XYZ file of C-alpha atoms in Angstrom:
387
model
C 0.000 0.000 0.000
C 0.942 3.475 -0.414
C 2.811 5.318 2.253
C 0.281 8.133 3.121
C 1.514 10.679 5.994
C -0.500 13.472 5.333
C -1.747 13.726 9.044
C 1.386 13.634 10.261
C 2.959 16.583 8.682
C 3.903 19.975 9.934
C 5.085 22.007 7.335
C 6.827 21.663 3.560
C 7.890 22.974 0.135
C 8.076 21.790 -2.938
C 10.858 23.440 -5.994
C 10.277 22.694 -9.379
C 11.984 25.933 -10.476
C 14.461 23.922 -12.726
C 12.884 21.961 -15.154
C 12.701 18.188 -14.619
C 14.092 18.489 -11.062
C 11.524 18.290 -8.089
C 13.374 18.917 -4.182
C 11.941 19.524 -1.357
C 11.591 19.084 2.440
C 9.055 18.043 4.544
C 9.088 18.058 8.333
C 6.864 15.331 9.985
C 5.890 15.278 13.289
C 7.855 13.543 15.562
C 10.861 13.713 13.536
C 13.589 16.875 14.159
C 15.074 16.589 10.688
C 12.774 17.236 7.464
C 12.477 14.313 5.039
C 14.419 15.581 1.701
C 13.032 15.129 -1.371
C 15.324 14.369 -4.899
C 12.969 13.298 -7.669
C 13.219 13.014 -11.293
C 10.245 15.220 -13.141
C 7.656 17.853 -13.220
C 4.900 19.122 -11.566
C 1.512 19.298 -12.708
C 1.174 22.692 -15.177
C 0.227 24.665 -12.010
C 2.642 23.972 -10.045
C 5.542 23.628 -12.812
C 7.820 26.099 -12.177
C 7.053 27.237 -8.932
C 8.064 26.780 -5.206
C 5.393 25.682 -3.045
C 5.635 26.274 0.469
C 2.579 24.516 2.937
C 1.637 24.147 6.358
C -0.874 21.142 7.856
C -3.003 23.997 10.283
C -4.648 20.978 12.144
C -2.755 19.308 14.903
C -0.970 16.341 13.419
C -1.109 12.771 14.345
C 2.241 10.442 14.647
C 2.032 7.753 11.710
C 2.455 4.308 12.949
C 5.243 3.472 10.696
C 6.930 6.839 10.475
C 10.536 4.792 11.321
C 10.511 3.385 8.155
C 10.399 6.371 5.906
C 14.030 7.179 4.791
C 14.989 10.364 5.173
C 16.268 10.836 1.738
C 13.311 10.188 -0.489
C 14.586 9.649 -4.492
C 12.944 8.684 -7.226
C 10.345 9.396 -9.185
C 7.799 12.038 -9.564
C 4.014 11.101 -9.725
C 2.026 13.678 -9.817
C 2.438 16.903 -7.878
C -0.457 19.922 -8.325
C -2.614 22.113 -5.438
C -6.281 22.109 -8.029
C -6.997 18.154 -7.549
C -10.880 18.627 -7.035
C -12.660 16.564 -4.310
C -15.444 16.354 -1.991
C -15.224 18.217 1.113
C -17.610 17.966 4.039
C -19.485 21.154 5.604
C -19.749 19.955 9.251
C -17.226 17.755 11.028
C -16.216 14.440 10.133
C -17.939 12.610 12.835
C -21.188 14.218 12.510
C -21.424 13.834 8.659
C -19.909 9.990 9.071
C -23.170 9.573 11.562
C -25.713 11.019 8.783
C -24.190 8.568 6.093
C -24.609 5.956 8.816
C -28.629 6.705 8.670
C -28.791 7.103 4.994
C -28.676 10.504 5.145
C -26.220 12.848 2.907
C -24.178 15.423 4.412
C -23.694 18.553 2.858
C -20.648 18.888 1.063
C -18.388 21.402 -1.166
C -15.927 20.889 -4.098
C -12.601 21.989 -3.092
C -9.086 21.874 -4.542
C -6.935 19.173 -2.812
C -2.939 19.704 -2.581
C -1.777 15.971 -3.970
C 2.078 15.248 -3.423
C 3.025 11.929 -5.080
C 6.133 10.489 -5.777
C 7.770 6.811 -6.396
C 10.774 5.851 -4.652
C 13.224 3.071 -4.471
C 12.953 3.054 -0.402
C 9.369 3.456 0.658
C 7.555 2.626 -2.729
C 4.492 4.855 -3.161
C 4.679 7.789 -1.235
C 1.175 10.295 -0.742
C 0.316 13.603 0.539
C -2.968 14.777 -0.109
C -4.696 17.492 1.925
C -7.724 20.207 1.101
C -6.644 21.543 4.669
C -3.425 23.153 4.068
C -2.283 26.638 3.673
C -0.679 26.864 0.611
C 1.661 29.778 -0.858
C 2.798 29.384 -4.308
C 5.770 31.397 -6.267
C 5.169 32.689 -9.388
C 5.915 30.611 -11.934
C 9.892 30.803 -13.612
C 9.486 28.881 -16.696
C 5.910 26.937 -18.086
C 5.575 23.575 -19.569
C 4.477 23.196 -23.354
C 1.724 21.177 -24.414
C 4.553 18.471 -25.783
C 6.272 18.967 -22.193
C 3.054 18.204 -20.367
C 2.098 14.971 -22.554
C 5.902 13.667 -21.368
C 5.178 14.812 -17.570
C 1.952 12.794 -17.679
C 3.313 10.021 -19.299
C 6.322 9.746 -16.600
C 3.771 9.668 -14.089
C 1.897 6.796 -15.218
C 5.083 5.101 -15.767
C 5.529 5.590 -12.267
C 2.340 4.221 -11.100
C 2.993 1.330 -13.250
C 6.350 0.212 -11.356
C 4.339 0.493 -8.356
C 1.719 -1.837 -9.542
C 4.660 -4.549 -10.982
C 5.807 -4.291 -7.161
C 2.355 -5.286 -5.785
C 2.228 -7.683 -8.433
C 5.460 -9.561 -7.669
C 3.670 -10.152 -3.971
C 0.367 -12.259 -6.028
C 3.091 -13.666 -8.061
C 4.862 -15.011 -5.193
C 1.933 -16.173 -3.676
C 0.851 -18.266 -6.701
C 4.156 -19.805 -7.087
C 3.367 -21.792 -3.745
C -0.182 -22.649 -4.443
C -1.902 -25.923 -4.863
C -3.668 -27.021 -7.145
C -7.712 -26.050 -6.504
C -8.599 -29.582 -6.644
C -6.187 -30.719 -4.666
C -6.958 -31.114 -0.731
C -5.559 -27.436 1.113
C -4.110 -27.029 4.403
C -3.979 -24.130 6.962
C -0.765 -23.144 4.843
C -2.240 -23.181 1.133
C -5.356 -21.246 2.755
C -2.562 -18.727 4.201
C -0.923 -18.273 0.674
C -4.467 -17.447 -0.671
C -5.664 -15.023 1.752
C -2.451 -13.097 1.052
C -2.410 -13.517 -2.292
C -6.217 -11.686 -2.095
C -5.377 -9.268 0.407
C -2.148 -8.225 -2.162
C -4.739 -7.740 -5.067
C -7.141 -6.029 -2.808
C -4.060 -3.627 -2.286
C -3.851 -3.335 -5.853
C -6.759 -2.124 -6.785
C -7.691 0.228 -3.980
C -4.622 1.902 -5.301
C -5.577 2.403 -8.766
C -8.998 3.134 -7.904
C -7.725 6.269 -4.764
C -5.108 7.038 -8.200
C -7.952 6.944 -11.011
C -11.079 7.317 -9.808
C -14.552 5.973 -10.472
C -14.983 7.680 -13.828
C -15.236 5.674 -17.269
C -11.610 6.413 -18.005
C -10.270 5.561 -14.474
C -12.017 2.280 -15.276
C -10.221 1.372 -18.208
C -6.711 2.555 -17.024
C -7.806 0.199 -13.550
C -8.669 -2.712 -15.608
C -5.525 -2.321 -17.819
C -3.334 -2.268 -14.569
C -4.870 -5.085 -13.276
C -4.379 -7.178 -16.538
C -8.413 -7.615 -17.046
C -7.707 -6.655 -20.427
C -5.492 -9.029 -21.657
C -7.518 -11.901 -24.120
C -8.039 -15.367 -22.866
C -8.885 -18.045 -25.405
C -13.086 -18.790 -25.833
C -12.579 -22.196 -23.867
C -10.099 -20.429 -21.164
C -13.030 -17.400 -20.794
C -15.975 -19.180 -20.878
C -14.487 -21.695 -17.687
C -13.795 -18.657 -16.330
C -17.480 -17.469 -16.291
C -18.571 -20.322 -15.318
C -16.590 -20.705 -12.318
C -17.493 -17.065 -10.916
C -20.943 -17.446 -11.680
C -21.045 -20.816 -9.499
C -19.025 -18.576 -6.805
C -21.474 -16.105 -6.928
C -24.362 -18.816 -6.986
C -23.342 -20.303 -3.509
C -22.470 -16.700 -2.300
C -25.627 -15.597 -2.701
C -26.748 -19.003 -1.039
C -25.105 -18.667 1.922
C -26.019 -15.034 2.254
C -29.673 -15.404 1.477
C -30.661 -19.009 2.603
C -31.893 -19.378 6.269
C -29.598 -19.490 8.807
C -30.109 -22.695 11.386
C -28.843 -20.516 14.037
C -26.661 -21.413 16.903
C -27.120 -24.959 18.306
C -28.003 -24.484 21.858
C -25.584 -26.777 23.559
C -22.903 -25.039 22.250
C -23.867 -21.634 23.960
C -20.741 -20.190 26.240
C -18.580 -21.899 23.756
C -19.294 -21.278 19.989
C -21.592 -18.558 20.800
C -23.003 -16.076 23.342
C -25.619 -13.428 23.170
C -24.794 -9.960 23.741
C -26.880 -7.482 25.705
C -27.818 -6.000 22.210
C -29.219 -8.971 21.698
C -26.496 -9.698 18.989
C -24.957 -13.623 18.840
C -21.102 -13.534 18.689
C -18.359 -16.027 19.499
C -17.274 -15.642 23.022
C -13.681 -14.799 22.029
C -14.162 -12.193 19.003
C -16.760 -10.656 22.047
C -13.847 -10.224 24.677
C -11.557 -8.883 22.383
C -14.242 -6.403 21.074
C -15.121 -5.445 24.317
C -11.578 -5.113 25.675
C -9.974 -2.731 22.707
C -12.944 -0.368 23.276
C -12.187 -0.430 26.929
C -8.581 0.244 26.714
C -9.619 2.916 23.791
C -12.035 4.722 26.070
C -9.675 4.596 28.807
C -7.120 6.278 26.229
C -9.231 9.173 25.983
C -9.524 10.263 29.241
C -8.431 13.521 30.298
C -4.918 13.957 30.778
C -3.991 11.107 27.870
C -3.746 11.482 24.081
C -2.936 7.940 22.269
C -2.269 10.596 19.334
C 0.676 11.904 21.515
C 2.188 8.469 21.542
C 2.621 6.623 18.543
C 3.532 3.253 20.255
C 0.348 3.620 22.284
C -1.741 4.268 19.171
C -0.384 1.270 17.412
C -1.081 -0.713 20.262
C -4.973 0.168 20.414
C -5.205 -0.200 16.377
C -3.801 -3.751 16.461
C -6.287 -4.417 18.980
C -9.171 -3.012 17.096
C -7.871 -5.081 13.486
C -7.144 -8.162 15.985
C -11.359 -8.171 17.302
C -12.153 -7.512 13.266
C -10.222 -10.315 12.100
C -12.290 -12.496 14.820
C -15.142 -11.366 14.011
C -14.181 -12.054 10.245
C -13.271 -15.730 10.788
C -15.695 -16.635 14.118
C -18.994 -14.874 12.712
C -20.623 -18.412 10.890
C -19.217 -20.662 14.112
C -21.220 -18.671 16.240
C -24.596 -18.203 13.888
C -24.084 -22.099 13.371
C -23.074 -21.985 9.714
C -19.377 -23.274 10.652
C -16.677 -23.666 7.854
C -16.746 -26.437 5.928
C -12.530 -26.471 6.004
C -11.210 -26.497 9.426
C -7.867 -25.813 7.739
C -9.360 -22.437 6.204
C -10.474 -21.480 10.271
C -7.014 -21.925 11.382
C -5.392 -20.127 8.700
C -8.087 -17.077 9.008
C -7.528 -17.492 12.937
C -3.813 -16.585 12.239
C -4.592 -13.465 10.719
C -6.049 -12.242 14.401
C -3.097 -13.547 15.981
C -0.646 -11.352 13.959
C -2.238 -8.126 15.370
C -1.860 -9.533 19.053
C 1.839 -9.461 19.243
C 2.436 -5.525 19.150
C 6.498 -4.843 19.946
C 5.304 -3.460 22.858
C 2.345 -3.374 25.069
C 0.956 -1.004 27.992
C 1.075 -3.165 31.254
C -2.554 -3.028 32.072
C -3.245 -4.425 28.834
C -0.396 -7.538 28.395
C -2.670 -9.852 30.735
C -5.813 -9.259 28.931
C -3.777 -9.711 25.360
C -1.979 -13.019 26.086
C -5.242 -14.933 27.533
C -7.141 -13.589 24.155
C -3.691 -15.347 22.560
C -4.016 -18.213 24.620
C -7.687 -18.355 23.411
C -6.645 -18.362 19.723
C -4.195 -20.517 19.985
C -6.468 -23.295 21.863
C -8.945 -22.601 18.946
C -6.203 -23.201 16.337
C -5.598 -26.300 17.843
C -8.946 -27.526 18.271
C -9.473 -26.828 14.479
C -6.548 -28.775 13.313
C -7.606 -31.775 15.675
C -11.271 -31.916 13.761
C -8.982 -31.669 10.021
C -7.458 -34.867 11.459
C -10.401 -36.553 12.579
């Protein structure tokens, strides 16, 4: 995925004032040396030529990752203007995020977005986008031609596309290791695929935050992602035929009746909550403990968004009660999996976001008996694969 740290910046510029030569430096919160930028290209025709100089005017937030962007950033340009258009909301985030919740539609504004992209050998795809900042721009020192633009675009599509050959190397090394779909899987094919799918899920929430929704985002999207490329009648129509029986017991499994939790198995399999909501007793105690610790976070005298080790901590525990819920929700409506190998794998993916570096005190007990939990689950599962 890209490497997006608008929130946590403090102040930058941007000098394309020699053509085909973007530097820069951007101070990030938490760091007390700016992140220099040396990139190949130009900026967008309203920015070519120009310094830009910016400050965030909100309070910014540590990024969880932030010691793994290199301080020397070079490579190459993506594309760099202050007039991307976008939807901006009139009233606060939370309060228009709780109208969309009731079907409602907030009131909103176009507004032109500063977008900072560029591609570099350390860190990938790099973003800034904000419709927040105060901006000051230079006048321009030189202009690009319409022959001069064509070449900036092109570059930057280039750039995009050595982004998407990196994601694609991940699915690529994914398939190399996968069995045969006919063949019998275990917990470690079922791992392969779910990262295989989570690396093409990257993929194209890329191109589609890059290109859009429109009719031509759609095409360059589907040329990206190879759904272009001609497959032989026979090749295409097994192809259909496969995703339409996908989609067939999809729709099964959403819409058919649900035989609901089987009674004995209450307090073990499944519990009711006081919503009146059935979940797994495990996915329910992490749930319930990551909004605890989160709530505790916010009390007076304690910012999480003053501690980045802290934050990371309560977002693992948040994805780890997700991921749960993900692979727990049919065991406790009584659906079950038909694979136990395919729970244990999906199982793992909680466990990964219950091992933070390092945990607050209060919280280690509650974290390694939630681990314990998965773990005795994991187990379990493998004993029925055996049976």
């Amino acid at each position: 995925m890209a490497f997006r740290i608008h929130d946590s910046v403090v102040r930058g510029e941007i000098d394309n004032r020699v053509k085909g030569v973007v530097r820069g430096k951007i101070w990030i919160h938490g760091r007390k040396e700016p992140v220099v930028l040396e990139l190949k290209g130009n900026a967008w025709p309203d920015l070519a030529g120009c310094l830009l100089k910016f400050t965030n005017p909100s309070k910014p937030d540590p990024h969880p990752h932030l010691e793994t962007l290199n301080p020397i950033q070079e490579g190459q340009i993506g594309d760099i203007t202050a007039s991307r258009k976008v939807r901006v909301f009139d009233i606060p985030f939370e309060d228009a995020y709780a109208m969309r919740k009731r079907g409602e539609k907030p009131p909103e504004h176009m507004a032109n977005s500063l977008y900072l992209e560029w591609f570099s050998q350390q860190n990938g795809r790099v973003v800034i986008e904000s419709a927040e900042y105060q901006l000051e721009i230079s006048e321009p020192e030189w202009r690009l031609t319409a022959e001069e633009n064509e070449e900036r675009a092109r570059q930057a599509d280039e750039g995009m596309s050595w982004f998407m050959r990196k994601i694609s190397e991940a699915i690529e090394e994914q398939e190399r290791g996968r069995k045969d779909p006919e063949a019998e899987w275990d917990e470690y094919d079922y791992e392969k695929f779910m990262k295989e799918c989570d690396a093409r899920t990257d993929q194209y929430m890329e191109l589609l935050e890059k290109y859009g929704d429109s009719a031509e985002g759609e095409d360059k999207i589907a040329e990206e992602m190879g759904w272009v490329e001609e497959m032989p009648p026979e090749e295409e129509a097994e192809a259909e035929r496969r995703i339409e029986e996908m989609n067939r017991a999809r729709e099964e499994a959403l819409n058919g009746p649900s035989p609901g939790p089987e009674p004995h198995r209450e307090g073990i399999d499944w519990i009711r909550t006081a919503e009146g909501d059935i979940r797994h007793p495990l996915q329910h105690r992490c749930f319930e403990s990551a909004m605890k610790f989160c709530d505790e976070c916010e009390a007076p005298g304690l910012d999480k968004c003053d501690d980045a080790d802290l934050e990371q901590f309560i977002f693992e525990f948040q994805n780890a009660a997700v991921k749960l819920g993900g692979a727990l929700e049919g065991v406790a409506e009584g659906r079950g999996w038909s694979a136990p190998a395919f729970m244990v794998a999906y199982l793992k993916r909680a466990l990964d976001h219950m091992l933070p570096e390092e945990t607050a005190a209060a919280a280690r007990k509650e974290l390694f008996e939630i681990r314990e939990g998965i773990l005795k689950l994991m187990d379990d599962y493998r004993g029925r694969g055996n049976g």
